Coordinates of C-alpha atoms in Angstrom, one line a residue:
Chain A
M764 CA 0.0 -0.1 0.0
Q765 CA 1.2 3.5 -0.8
R766 CA 2.7 5.3 2.1
S767 CA -0.2 7.9 2.5
H768 CA -2.7 9.1 4.8
V769 CA -6.5 8.9 4.9
H770 CA -9.3 10.7 6.5
L771 CA -11.2 8.5 8.9
N772 CA -14.0 9.6 11.0
G773 CA -12.6 13.1 11.5
R774 CA -9.1 12.3 11.8
I775 CA -6.0 12.2 9.3
T776 CA -4.7 8.6 9.8
P777 CA -1.8 6.6 8.1
A778 CA -3.1 4.4 5.3
D779 CA -1.6 1.3 6.9
Q780 CA -3.3 2.0 10.1
A781 CA -6.8 3.0 8.7
V782 CA -8.9 0.1 9.9
I783 CA -12.7 -0.3 10.4
S784 CA -14.5 -2.8 12.7
L785 CA -15.2 -6.2 11.2
F786 CA -18.9 -5.5 12.4
D787 CA -19.1 -2.4 10.1
V788 CA -22.5 -2.7 8.3
G789 CA -20.7 -1.3 5.2
L790 CA -18.8 -4.7 5.2
L791 CA -21.1 -7.2 6.5
R792 CA -24.2 -5.8 4.4
G793 CA -22.9 -3.6 1.7
Y794 CA -24.7 -0.6 3.3
A795 CA -22.4 2.1 2.0
V796 CA -22.2 4.7 -0.6
F797 CA -19.2 6.5 -2.0
D798 CA -18.4 9.1 -4.7
L799 CA -15.0 9.6 -6.6
L800 CA -13.7 12.8 -7.9
R801 CA -10.4 13.8 -9.5
T802 CA -7.8 16.5 -9.3
I803 CA -6.8 18.6 -12.3
H804 CA -3.8 20.8 -11.8
G805 CA -4.0 19.5 -8.2
R806 CA -7.5 20.9 -7.4
P807 CA -10.7 19.0 -7.0
F808 CA -12.6 19.1 -10.3
L809 CA -16.3 19.4 -10.0
L810 CA -16.2 19.2 -6.3
A811 CA -19.6 20.8 -5.6
E812 CA -21.3 18.3 -8.1
H813 CA -19.7 15.5 -6.4
L814 CA -20.6 16.5 -2.9
R815 CA -24.2 17.1 -4.0
R816 CA -24.4 13.4 -5.5
F817 CA -22.7 12.1 -2.5
R818 CA -25.3 13.6 -0.2
A819 CA -28.0 12.4 -2.3
S820 CA -26.8 8.9 -2.2
A821 CA -26.4 9.1 1.4
E822 CA -29.9 10.2 1.8
Y823 CA -31.1 7.3 -0.3
L824 CA -29.7 5.2 2.4
N825 CA -31.1 7.4 5.1
L826 CA -27.6 8.2 6.2
R827 CA -26.2 11.5 7.3
V828 CA -22.9 12.8 6.1
P829 CA -21.2 13.9 9.3
A830 CA -19.5 16.9 7.9
T831 CA -20.1 20.1 6.0
D832 CA -19.1 20.9 2.4
E833 CA -16.4 23.1 3.7
E834 CA -15.1 20.5 6.2
I835 CA -14.8 17.9 3.5
A836 CA -13.2 20.4 1.1
G837 CA -10.6 21.3 3.9
A838 CA -10.0 17.6 4.6
I839 CA -9.5 16.8 0.9
G840 CA -7.1 19.8 0.7
E841 CA -5.1 18.5 3.7
L842 CA -4.9 15.0 2.3
L843 CA -3.8 16.0 -1.1
A844 CA -1.1 18.3 0.5
R845 CA 0.2 15.3 2.5
N846 CA -0.1 12.6 0.0
G847 CA 1.7 14.4 -2.9
H848 CA 0.1 12.7 -5.9
A849 CA 0.7 14.3 -9.4
E850 CA -3.0 14.2 -9.8
A851 CA -5.3 12.1 -7.5
T852 CA -8.6 10.5 -7.3
V853 CA -10.5 11.3 -4.1
R854 CA -12.9 8.7 -2.8
L855 CA -15.7 9.7 -0.3
L856 CA -17.1 6.7 1.6
L857 CA -19.9 6.5 3.9
T858 CA -21.3 3.3 5.7
G859 CA -23.9 2.7 8.5
G860 CA -21.2 2.0 11.1
I861 CA -21.1 -0.7 13.4
S862 CA -23.7 -3.3 13.6
P863 CA -23.3 -5.7 16.6
N864 CA -25.9 -8.2 15.2
G865 CA -25.0 -7.9 11.5
M866 CA -28.2 -6.2 10.9
G867 CA -29.2 -3.1 12.9
F868 CA -27.1 0.0 13.3
D869 CA -27.1 3.4 14.6
P870 CA -27.5 6.0 11.8
E871 CA -26.2 8.7 14.0
T872 CA -22.6 7.0 14.2
P873 CA -21.8 6.4 10.5
T874 CA -18.3 5.5 9.3
F875 CA -17.1 8.4 7.1
A876 CA -13.8 8.2 5.3
I877 CA -11.7 10.1 2.7
L878 CA -9.1 8.2 0.7
T879 CA -6.8 9.4 -2.2
H880 CA -5.4 7.3 -5.0
E881 CA -2.7 8.2 -7.8
L882 CA -4.9 9.2 -10.8
P883 CA -4.9 6.2 -13.1
E884 CA -4.2 7.2 -16.9
L885 CA -5.2 5.5 -20.2
P886 CA -2.7 5.2 -22.8
A887 CA -2.7 8.3 -25.1
R888 CA -3.6 6.0 -28.0
I889 CA -6.8 5.3 -26.8
Y890 CA -7.9 8.9 -26.8
E891 CA -6.5 9.3 -30.3
S892 CA -7.8 6.0 -32.0
G893 CA -10.7 5.2 -29.8
G894 CA -11.4 1.9 -27.6
K895 CA -13.7 -1.0 -27.4
L896 CA -16.4 -2.1 -25.1
I897 CA -17.7 -5.6 -24.5
T898 CA -21.6 -5.9 -23.6
E899 CA -23.2 -7.9 -20.8
E900 CA -26.9 -8.2 -19.8
H901 CA -27.0 -6.6 -16.4
Q902 CA -29.0 -3.8 -14.6
R903 CA -27.3 -2.0 -11.8
E904 CA -29.6 -2.8 -8.8
I905 CA -29.8 0.8 -7.5
P906 CA -28.7 3.2 -10.1
E907 CA -30.2 6.1 -8.3
A908 CA -27.4 6.0 -5.5
K909 CA -23.7 5.3 -6.0
T910 CA -23.4 2.4 -3.7
T911 CA -20.2 0.4 -3.1
N912 CA -21.8 -2.7 -5.0
Y913 CA -19.3 -3.0 -7.8
L914 CA -19.1 -6.8 -7.5
T915 CA -20.1 -7.4 -11.2
M916 CA -17.8 -4.9 -12.4
L917 CA -14.8 -6.5 -10.5
R918 CA -15.8 -10.0 -11.5
N919 CA -16.0 -9.0 -15.3
L920 CA -12.3 -7.3 -15.3
P921 CA -10.5 -10.5 -16.5
R922 CA -12.9 -10.9 -19.3
V923 CA -12.5 -7.1 -20.1
E924 CA -8.8 -7.5 -20.2
R925 CA -8.9 -10.5 -22.4
A926 CA -11.1 -8.9 -24.9
G927 CA -8.7 -5.8 -25.0
A928 CA -11.6 -3.7 -24.0
L929 CA -12.0 -0.7 -21.8
D930 CA -15.1 -1.6 -19.9
V931 CA -18.4 -3.5 -20.2
L932 CA -21.6 -1.9 -21.6
Y933 CA -24.6 -3.0 -19.5
H934 CA -28.1 -3.5 -21.1
A935 CA -31.2 -5.3 -19.8
G936 CA -34.7 -5.4 -21.3
G937 CA -33.3 -4.5 -24.7
R938 CA -31.9 -1.2 -23.5
V939 CA -28.4 -0.1 -22.8
S940 CA -27.9 1.9 -19.6
E941 CA -24.2 2.7 -18.8
A942 CA -20.8 1.1 -18.7
A943 CA -19.5 -0.4 -15.3
S944 CA -17.6 2.3 -14.5
A945 CA -18.6 5.2 -16.9
S946 CA -21.6 6.8 -18.5
F947 CA -22.4 5.9 -22.3
Y948 CA -23.5 8.1 -25.1
V949 CA -24.1 7.7 -28.8
V950 CA -24.3 10.2 -31.7
R951 CA -26.7 9.6 -34.5
D952 CA -27.4 12.0 -37.3
G953 CA -25.6 14.8 -35.4
T954 CA -27.7 14.3 -32.3
V955 CA -26.1 13.2 -29.1
V956 CA -28.2 10.6 -27.5
A957 CA -28.1 9.8 -23.5
P958 CA -29.7 6.6 -22.5
R959 CA -32.5 7.6 -20.1
D960 CA -33.7 6.0 -16.9
R961 CA -32.1 3.6 -14.5
V962 CA -28.8 5.2 -15.0
L963 CA -26.6 7.0 -12.4
P964 CA -26.2 10.6 -13.4
G965 CA -22.5 11.2 -14.2
T966 CA -20.8 14.3 -13.0
V967 CA -18.5 14.6 -16.1
G968 CA -21.2 13.2 -18.2
T969 CA -23.4 16.1 -17.2
F970 CA -20.6 18.6 -17.7
V971 CA -20.2 17.2 -21.2
L972 CA -23.8 17.2 -22.1
G973 CA -23.8 20.8 -21.1
L974 CA -21.0 21.4 -23.9
A975 CA -22.8 19.1 -26.4
K976 CA -25.9 21.3 -26.0
E977 CA -24.3 24.4 -27.1
R978 CA -23.5 23.0 -30.5
Y979 CA -25.8 20.0 -31.1
E980 CA -29.2 18.4 -30.7
M981 CA -29.1 16.5 -27.3
V982 CA -31.9 14.0 -26.3
H983 CA -32.4 11.5 -23.6
E984 CA -34.2 8.4 -24.9
D985 CA -34.2 4.7 -24.9
V986 CA -31.2 3.4 -26.7
S987 CA -31.3 -0.2 -27.8
L988 CA -28.5 -2.6 -28.1
E989 CA -29.0 -2.4 -31.7
D990 CA -28.9 1.4 -31.8
A991 CA -25.6 1.3 -29.9
Y992 CA -24.2 -1.1 -32.7
S993 CA -25.5 1.2 -35.5
A994 CA -24.6 4.4 -34.0
D995 CA -22.5 7.0 -36.0
E996 CA -20.3 7.4 -32.9
A997 CA -20.1 6.4 -29.3
F998 CA -18.2 7.7 -26.3
L999 CA -17.8 7.2 -22.5
T1000 CA -17.6 9.9 -19.9
S1001 CA -16.0 9.3 -16.4
T1002 CA -14.4 11.2 -13.7
T1003 CA -10.8 9.5 -14.1
R1004 CA -11.0 9.3 -17.9
G1005 CA -12.9 12.4 -19.1
I1006 CA -14.4 11.6 -22.7
V1007 CA -13.2 8.3 -24.2
P1008 CA -14.1 7.6 -27.9
I1009 CA -15.5 4.2 -28.4
V1010 CA -14.9 2.8 -31.9
Q1011 CA -15.9 -1.0 -31.3
L1012 CA -18.7 -2.7 -29.4
D1013 CA -18.0 -6.3 -29.1
D1014 CA -16.7 -7.5 -32.5
R1015 CA -18.5 -4.8 -34.5
P1016 CA -17.2 -1.3 -35.3
I1017 CA -19.2 1.8 -34.5
G1018 CA -19.5 4.0 -37.5
N1019 CA -16.5 3.4 -39.7
G1020 CA -14.4 2.4 -36.7
V1021 CA -12.5 5.8 -36.3
V1022 CA -13.0 8.6 -33.8
G1023 CA -15.9 10.7 -35.2
P1024 CA -16.3 14.4 -35.5
V1025 CA -18.6 15.1 -32.7
T1026 CA -16.7 13.0 -30.2
R1027 CA -13.5 14.9 -31.3
D1028 CA -15.1 18.2 -31.1
L1029 CA -16.4 17.4 -27.6
M1030 CA -13.2 16.1 -26.4
S1031 CA -11.4 19.1 -27.6
R1032 CA -13.9 21.4 -25.9
F1033 CA -13.7 19.3 -22.7
R1034 CA -10.0 19.8 -22.7
K1035 CA -10.4 23.6 -22.9
A1036 CA -13.1 23.8 -20.4
A1037 CA -11.8 21.4 -17.7
F1038 CA -7.9 21.8 -18.2
G1039 CA -7.7 25.2 -19.7
E1040 CA -5.8 23.7 -22.7
E1041 CA -5.9 25.8 -26.0
Chain B
M963 CA -20.9 -4.8 21.1
Q964 CA -21.1 -8.1 23.0
R965 CA -18.0 -9.2 24.7
S966 CA -17.0 -12.0 22.6
H967 CA -14.4 -13.2 20.1
V968 CA -14.3 -13.6 16.3
H969 CA -12.1 -15.6 14.1
L970 CA -10.2 -13.3 11.6
N971 CA -7.6 -14.6 9.2
G972 CA -6.7 -17.6 11.0
R973 CA -6.7 -16.0 14.5
I974 CA -9.2 -15.9 17.4
T975 CA -9.5 -12.2 18.1
P976 CA -11.6 -10.0 20.6
A977 CA -14.6 -8.8 18.9
D978 CA -13.8 -5.2 19.8
Q979 CA -10.3 -5.4 18.4
A980 CA -11.4 -7.3 15.2
V981 CA -10.5 -4.7 12.5
I982 CA -10.0 -4.8 8.7
S983 CA -8.4 -2.4 6.6
L984 CA -10.3 0.5 5.2
F985 CA -9.0 -0.5 1.8
D986 CA -10.5 -3.8 1.8
V987 CA -12.3 -4.6 -1.3
G988 CA -15.2 -6.1 0.7
L989 CA -15.8 -2.5 2.0
L990 CA -14.9 -0.5 -1.0
R991 CA -16.4 -2.4 -3.7
G992 CA -18.7 -4.9 -2.0
Y993 CA -16.6 -7.7 -3.3
A994 CA -17.6 -10.2 -0.6
V995 CA -19.6 -13.3 0.0
F996 CA -20.8 -14.9 3.4
D997 CA -23.0 -17.7 4.7
L998 CA -25.0 -17.9 7.9
L999 CA -25.8 -21.1 9.9
R1000 CA -27.4 -21.6 13.3
T1001 CA -26.7 -23.9 16.2
I1002 CA -29.5 -26.4 17.4
H1003 CA -28.6 -27.7 20.9
G1004 CA -25.3 -25.7 20.6
R1005 CA -24.2 -27.6 17.5
P1006 CA -23.9 -26.2 13.9
F1007 CA -27.1 -27.3 11.9
L1008 CA -26.7 -28.3 8.4
L1009 CA -22.8 -27.4 8.6
A1010 CA -22.0 -29.3 5.2
E1011 CA -24.6 -27.7 3.3
H1012 CA -23.7 -24.2 4.3
L1013 CA -20.0 -24.8 3.9
R1014 CA -20.8 -26.4 0.3
R1015 CA -22.8 -23.2 -0.5
F1016 CA -20.1 -20.8 1.0
R1017 CA -17.5 -22.4 -1.3
A1018 CA -19.8 -22.2 -4.3
S1019 CA -20.5 -18.4 -3.4
A1020 CA -16.8 -17.9 -3.3
E1021 CA -16.0 -19.8 -6.5
Y1022 CA -18.6 -17.4 -8.1
L1023 CA -16.2 -14.5 -7.1
N1024 CA -13.1 -16.3 -8.2
L1025 CA -12.1 -16.4 -4.4
R1026 CA -10.6 -19.3 -2.6
V1027 CA -11.6 -20.1 1.1
P1028 CA -8.3 -20.1 2.9
A1029 CA -9.2 -23.1 5.2
T1030 CA -10.6 -26.7 4.9
D1031 CA -13.9 -27.8 6.1
E1032 CA -12.3 -29.4 9.1
E1033 CA -10.5 -26.1 10.0
I1034 CA -13.6 -24.1 9.7
A1035 CA -15.5 -26.5 11.9
G1036 CA -12.7 -26.5 14.6
A1037 CA -12.8 -22.6 14.5
I1038 CA -16.5 -22.5 15.0
G1039 CA -16.4 -25.1 17.7
E1040 CA -13.7 -23.0 19.5
L1041 CA -15.8 -19.7 19.0
L1042 CA -18.8 -21.1 20.3
A1043 CA -17.1 -22.7 23.4
R1044 CA -15.7 -19.2 24.1
N1045 CA -18.7 -17.0 23.3
G1046 CA -21.1 -19.1 25.3
H1047 CA -24.4 -18.3 23.5
A1048 CA -27.5 -20.1 24.2
E1049 CA -28.1 -20.7 20.6
A1050 CA -26.0 -18.8 18.0
T1051 CA -25.8 -17.8 14.4
V1052 CA -22.6 -18.3 12.8
R1053 CA -21.4 -16.0 10.0
L1054 CA -18.8 -17.0 7.5
L1055 CA -17.3 -14.2 5.6
L1056 CA -14.8 -13.8 2.7
T1057 CA -13.7 -10.8 0.7
G1058 CA -11.1 -10.1 -1.9
G1059 CA -8.8 -8.6 0.8
I1060 CA -6.9 -5.4 0.5
S1061 CA -7.1 -3.3 -2.6
P1062 CA -4.5 -0.4 -2.7
N1063 CA -6.1 1.4 -5.6
G1064 CA -9.8 0.6 -4.8
M1065 CA -9.9 -1.8 -7.8
G1066 CA -7.4 -4.5 -7.9
F1067 CA -6.7 -7.0 -5.3
D1068 CA -4.7 -10.3 -5.0
P1069 CA -7.2 -13.3 -4.6
E1070 CA -4.4 -15.2 -2.9
T1071 CA -4.8 -12.8 0.2
P1072 CA -8.5 -12.8 0.8
T1073 CA -10.0 -11.7 4.1
F1074 CA -11.7 -14.6 5.9
A1075 CA -13.6 -14.2 9.1
I1076 CA -16.1 -16.1 11.4
L1077 CA -18.5 -14.1 13.6
T1078 CA -21.0 -15.5 16.0
H1079 CA -24.2 -13.7 17.2
E1080 CA -26.9 -14.7 19.7
L1081 CA -29.7 -16.2 17.7
P1082 CA -32.7 -13.9 17.5
E1083 CA -35.9 -15.7 18.1
L1084 CA -39.4 -14.8 16.6
P1085 CA -42.3 -14.4 19.1
A1086 CA -43.9 -17.8 19.5
R1087 CA -47.1 -16.4 18.4
I1088 CA -45.9 -15.8 15.0
Y1089 CA -45.5 -19.8 14.5
E1090 CA -48.9 -20.5 16.1
S1091 CA -50.9 -17.8 14.2
G1092 CA -48.6 -17.0 11.2
G1093 CA -47.1 -13.6 10.0
K1094 CA -47.4 -11.0 7.2
L1095 CA -45.2 -10.1 4.4
I1096 CA -45.3 -7.0 2.3
T1097 CA -44.2 -7.1 -1.5
E1098 CA -41.7 -5.2 -3.5
E1099 CA -40.6 -5.1 -7.1
H1100 CA -36.9 -6.0 -7.0
Q1101 CA -34.7 -8.7 -8.2
R1102 CA -31.4 -9.6 -6.2
E1103 CA -28.7 -8.8 -8.5
I1104 CA -26.8 -12.1 -8.2
P1105 CA -29.2 -14.8 -6.7
E1106 CA -26.6 -17.5 -7.7
A1107 CA -24.1 -16.3 -4.8
K1108 CA -24.7 -15.3 -1.3
T1109 CA -23.1 -11.9 -1.6
T1110 CA -23.0 -9.4 1.3
N1111 CA -25.3 -6.8 -0.8
Y1112 CA -28.3 -6.6 1.5
L1113 CA -28.6 -2.9 1.1
T1114 CA -32.3 -3.2 -0.1
M1115 CA -33.2 -5.3 2.7
L1116 CA -31.6 -3.0 5.2
R1117 CA -33.4 0.0 3.7
N1118 CA -36.6 -1.5 3.8
L1119 CA -36.4 -2.5 7.5
P1120 CA -38.3 0.6 8.6
R1121 CA -41.2 0.0 6.0
V1122 CA -41.5 -3.6 7.3
E1123 CA -41.7 -2.6 10.8
R1124 CA -44.2 0.0 10.0
A1125 CA -46.4 -2.7 8.3
G1126 CA -46.1 -5.2 11.1
A1127 CA -44.5 -7.5 8.7
L1128 CA -41.9 -10.0 9.0
D1129 CA -40.0 -9.5 5.8
V1130 CA -40.4 -8.1 2.1
L1131 CA -41.3 -10.5 -0.6
Y1132 CA -39.5 -9.7 -4.0
H1133 CA -41.3 -10.0 -7.2
A1134 CA -39.8 -8.9 -10.9
G1135 CA -41.1 -9.5 -14.3
G1136 CA -44.4 -10.7 -12.7
R1137 CA -42.9 -13.4 -10.8
V1138 CA -42.1 -13.7 -7.1
S1139 CA -38.6 -15.0 -6.0
E1140 CA -38.0 -15.0 -2.5
A1141 CA -38.1 -12.9 0.6
A1142 CA -35.3 -10.5 1.6
S1143 CA -34.0 -12.9 4.1
A1144 CA -35.8 -16.2 3.5
S1145 CA -37.1 -18.4 0.9
F1146 CA -40.7 -18.4 0.0
Y1147 CA -43.0 -21.4 -0.8
V1148 CA -46.7 -21.7 -1.7
V1149 CA -49.3 -24.5 -1.3
R1150 CA -51.8 -24.9 -3.9
D1151 CA -54.3 -27.9 -4.0
G1152 CA -52.2 -29.9 -1.7
T1153 CA -48.9 -29.3 -3.9
V1154 CA -45.9 -27.4 -2.6
V1155 CA -44.7 -24.8 -5.2
A1156 CA -41.1 -23.4 -5.1
P1157 CA -40.5 -20.5 -7.3
R1158 CA -37.8 -21.4 -9.8
D1159 CA -34.8 -19.5 -11.3
R1160 CA -33.1 -16.5 -10.0
V1161 CA -33.4 -17.5 -6.4
L1162 CA -30.8 -18.4 -4.0
P1163 CA -31.0 -22.0 -2.9
G1164 CA -31.8 -22.0 0.8
T1165 CA -30.3 -24.5 2.9
V1166 CA -33.3 -25.0 5.3
G1167 CA -35.5 -24.6 2.2
T1168 CA -33.9 -27.6 0.5
F1169 CA -34.2 -29.5 3.8
V1170 CA -37.8 -28.5 4.3
L1171 CA -38.5 -29.5 0.5
G1172 CA -37.0 -32.9 1.2
L1173 CA -39.6 -33.4 4.0
A1174 CA -42.3 -32.0 1.7
K1175 CA -41.6 -34.6 -0.9
E1176 CA -42.2 -37.5 1.4
R1177 CA -45.9 -36.6 1.8
Y1178 CA -46.8 -34.0 -0.9
E1179 CA -46.4 -33.3 -4.6
M1180 CA -43.5 -30.7 -5.0
V1181 CA -42.8 -28.7 -8.0
H1182 CA -40.4 -25.9 -9.0
E1183 CA -42.3 -23.6 -11.3
D1184 CA -43.0 -19.9 -11.8
V1185 CA -45.2 -18.2 -9.3
S1186 CA -46.8 -14.9 -10.1
L1187 CA -47.6 -12.3 -7.7
E1188 CA -51.4 -13.3 -8.3
D1189 CA -50.6 -16.8 -7.6
A1190 CA -49.0 -15.9 -4.3
Y1191 CA -51.9 -13.8 -3.3
S1192 CA -54.4 -16.7 -4.1
A1193 CA -52.4 -19.6 -2.7
D1194 CA -54.1 -21.9 -0.2
E1195 CA -51.0 -21.5 2.2
A1196 CA -47.6 -19.9 2.1
F1197 CA -44.4 -20.1 4.4
L1198 CA -41.0 -18.8 4.5
T1199 CA -37.9 -20.9 5.3
S1200 CA -34.6 -19.5 6.9
T1201 CA -31.8 -20.5 8.8
T1202 CA -32.8 -18.4 11.8
R1203 CA -36.3 -18.9 11.9
G1204 CA -37.0 -22.5 10.4
I1205 CA -40.5 -22.8 8.8
V1206 CA -42.7 -19.5 9.3
P1207 CA -46.3 -19.7 8.3
I1208 CA -47.4 -16.7 6.3
V1209 CA -51.1 -15.8 6.4
Q1210 CA -51.2 -12.3 5.1
L1211 CA -49.7 -10.7 1.9
D1212 CA -49.7 -7.0 1.9
D1213 CA -53.4 -6.2 2.9
R1214 CA -54.7 -9.7 1.5
P1215 CA -55.2 -12.8 3.8
I1216 CA -53.4 -16.1 2.2
G1217 CA -56.3 -18.9 2.1
N1218 CA -58.6 -18.2 5.1
G1219 CA -55.9 -16.5 6.9
V1220 CA -55.0 -19.1 9.5
V1221 CA -52.0 -21.5 9.4
G1222 CA -52.8 -24.1 6.9
P1223 CA -52.5 -27.9 7.3
V1224 CA -49.8 -28.6 5.0
T1225 CA -47.5 -25.9 6.7
R1226 CA -48.5 -27.1 10.1
D1227 CA -47.5 -30.7 9.1
L1228 CA -44.1 -29.6 7.8
M1229 CA -43.5 -27.4 10.8
S1230 CA -44.1 -30.3 13.1
R1231 CA -42.0 -32.8 11.0
F1232 CA -39.2 -30.2 10.8
R1233 CA -39.2 -29.8 14.6
K1234 CA -38.8 -33.5 14.9
A1235 CA -36.0 -33.9 12.3
A1236 CA -34.0 -30.7 13.2
F1237 CA -34.5 -30.5 16.9
G1238 CA -35.6 -34.2 17.9
E1239 CA -38.8 -32.9 19.3
E1240 CA -41.6 -35.4 19.5

């Protein structure tokens, strides 16, 4: 484990000494939510949006985040200064706290932690030439809240690697929803299409849709798996990876298999808006 | 927390000192399975069946249980002797272990724990007069493995209590599957009907179906919500509660709202077979 610190229940703690009770209901029962943001030039990107979503996830579980936005921002700043990442991801985690009988717990004593990791970087060629997704029939159980339940994603990782893919695109009932760790959008006849319903609202996705609306038609509607296969363009958005062009879905090319003009334009404008790059 | 001990990664540890890393992937990503058995007259009931299911759940996650059946049986015996419950539930828990980056982990170093709790007891009147279930549209994400994902169950507990119910019966796509913490069966025209597919195989349920087959027709088939409402009888089976007669589903009585003859017969024979009661 990296020699770094975390924030655990209000205290800065060395990462290798950061422990929770075996009776934590986040461990025993998966009763936990999180959020993940990234830094750009060392500063949290879309912090307010991530905090808003984190609080909404907590509310879905009837949990209270035991800190104000200002306190959380301060703790993040302190951790980033100590841990010295070039760029970081910052993970907020909230559980129901200790459950002596593996069932009940006191919502007044949650477990709240902030962890940082070194930002993982995709190879540059993926942004230049596009990447591949594989598909799986699956519906995230609770898309409305960002719970810690990523079992299906982790279980699929070896299959994703074997396929040379970036991620798995989930579909259920004939409709695609999102990738395991990213939002998914298609472009059809110059219109940007966002799958609607039963999808976690992506913070970067929402930011990118804002850019898209300035120049393109943008609709939220059902997207079938066939719609996805036959789209002109497709792309992912995620906190850690920004906009990632998708040029292959399973064994089929998207459009003519190269990064399309709308995706390229959005990537360029996202870099300017988020990173200040000209 | 009760003053008791747990078994954690091969060591007997006081419960209040039993801690895991904040970076455990069972906590950060819900990558964990468990099983729960009970004692009868102080001895584990259906231990072999629970161990078999626990290993199958672990295999589903590509995890290895780092102990033999004999070692686990020995550790359970030692814990039960130390903790001195009248009757206990025993929880086996296995996670992927520490994940420095919140994603990857080494399957060779899982976290493995055994916890005991005092057996919770339902009021005797429930067994005499039957209980109530409420319903919810929901499908457990991975019914094939006993994962720690019980978020929906815990989130529903206040609603269950307000309704004076015992549990929530899940249904999806027009078919009922199981209750949040128990298997569900109906009786129709003297035949015991088990909902098929997308249901976790219950250890006590399988034991009870074995008893049912000795005297009744028994089928596995689709059970619609309407089938459940209009059944002659219904009952739950669970590790901690055995056979529980269900006489009300939402606001509708099952049959004529009293414990039916097939359920009563099965309860009587289960008590004899499991507890040696005559």
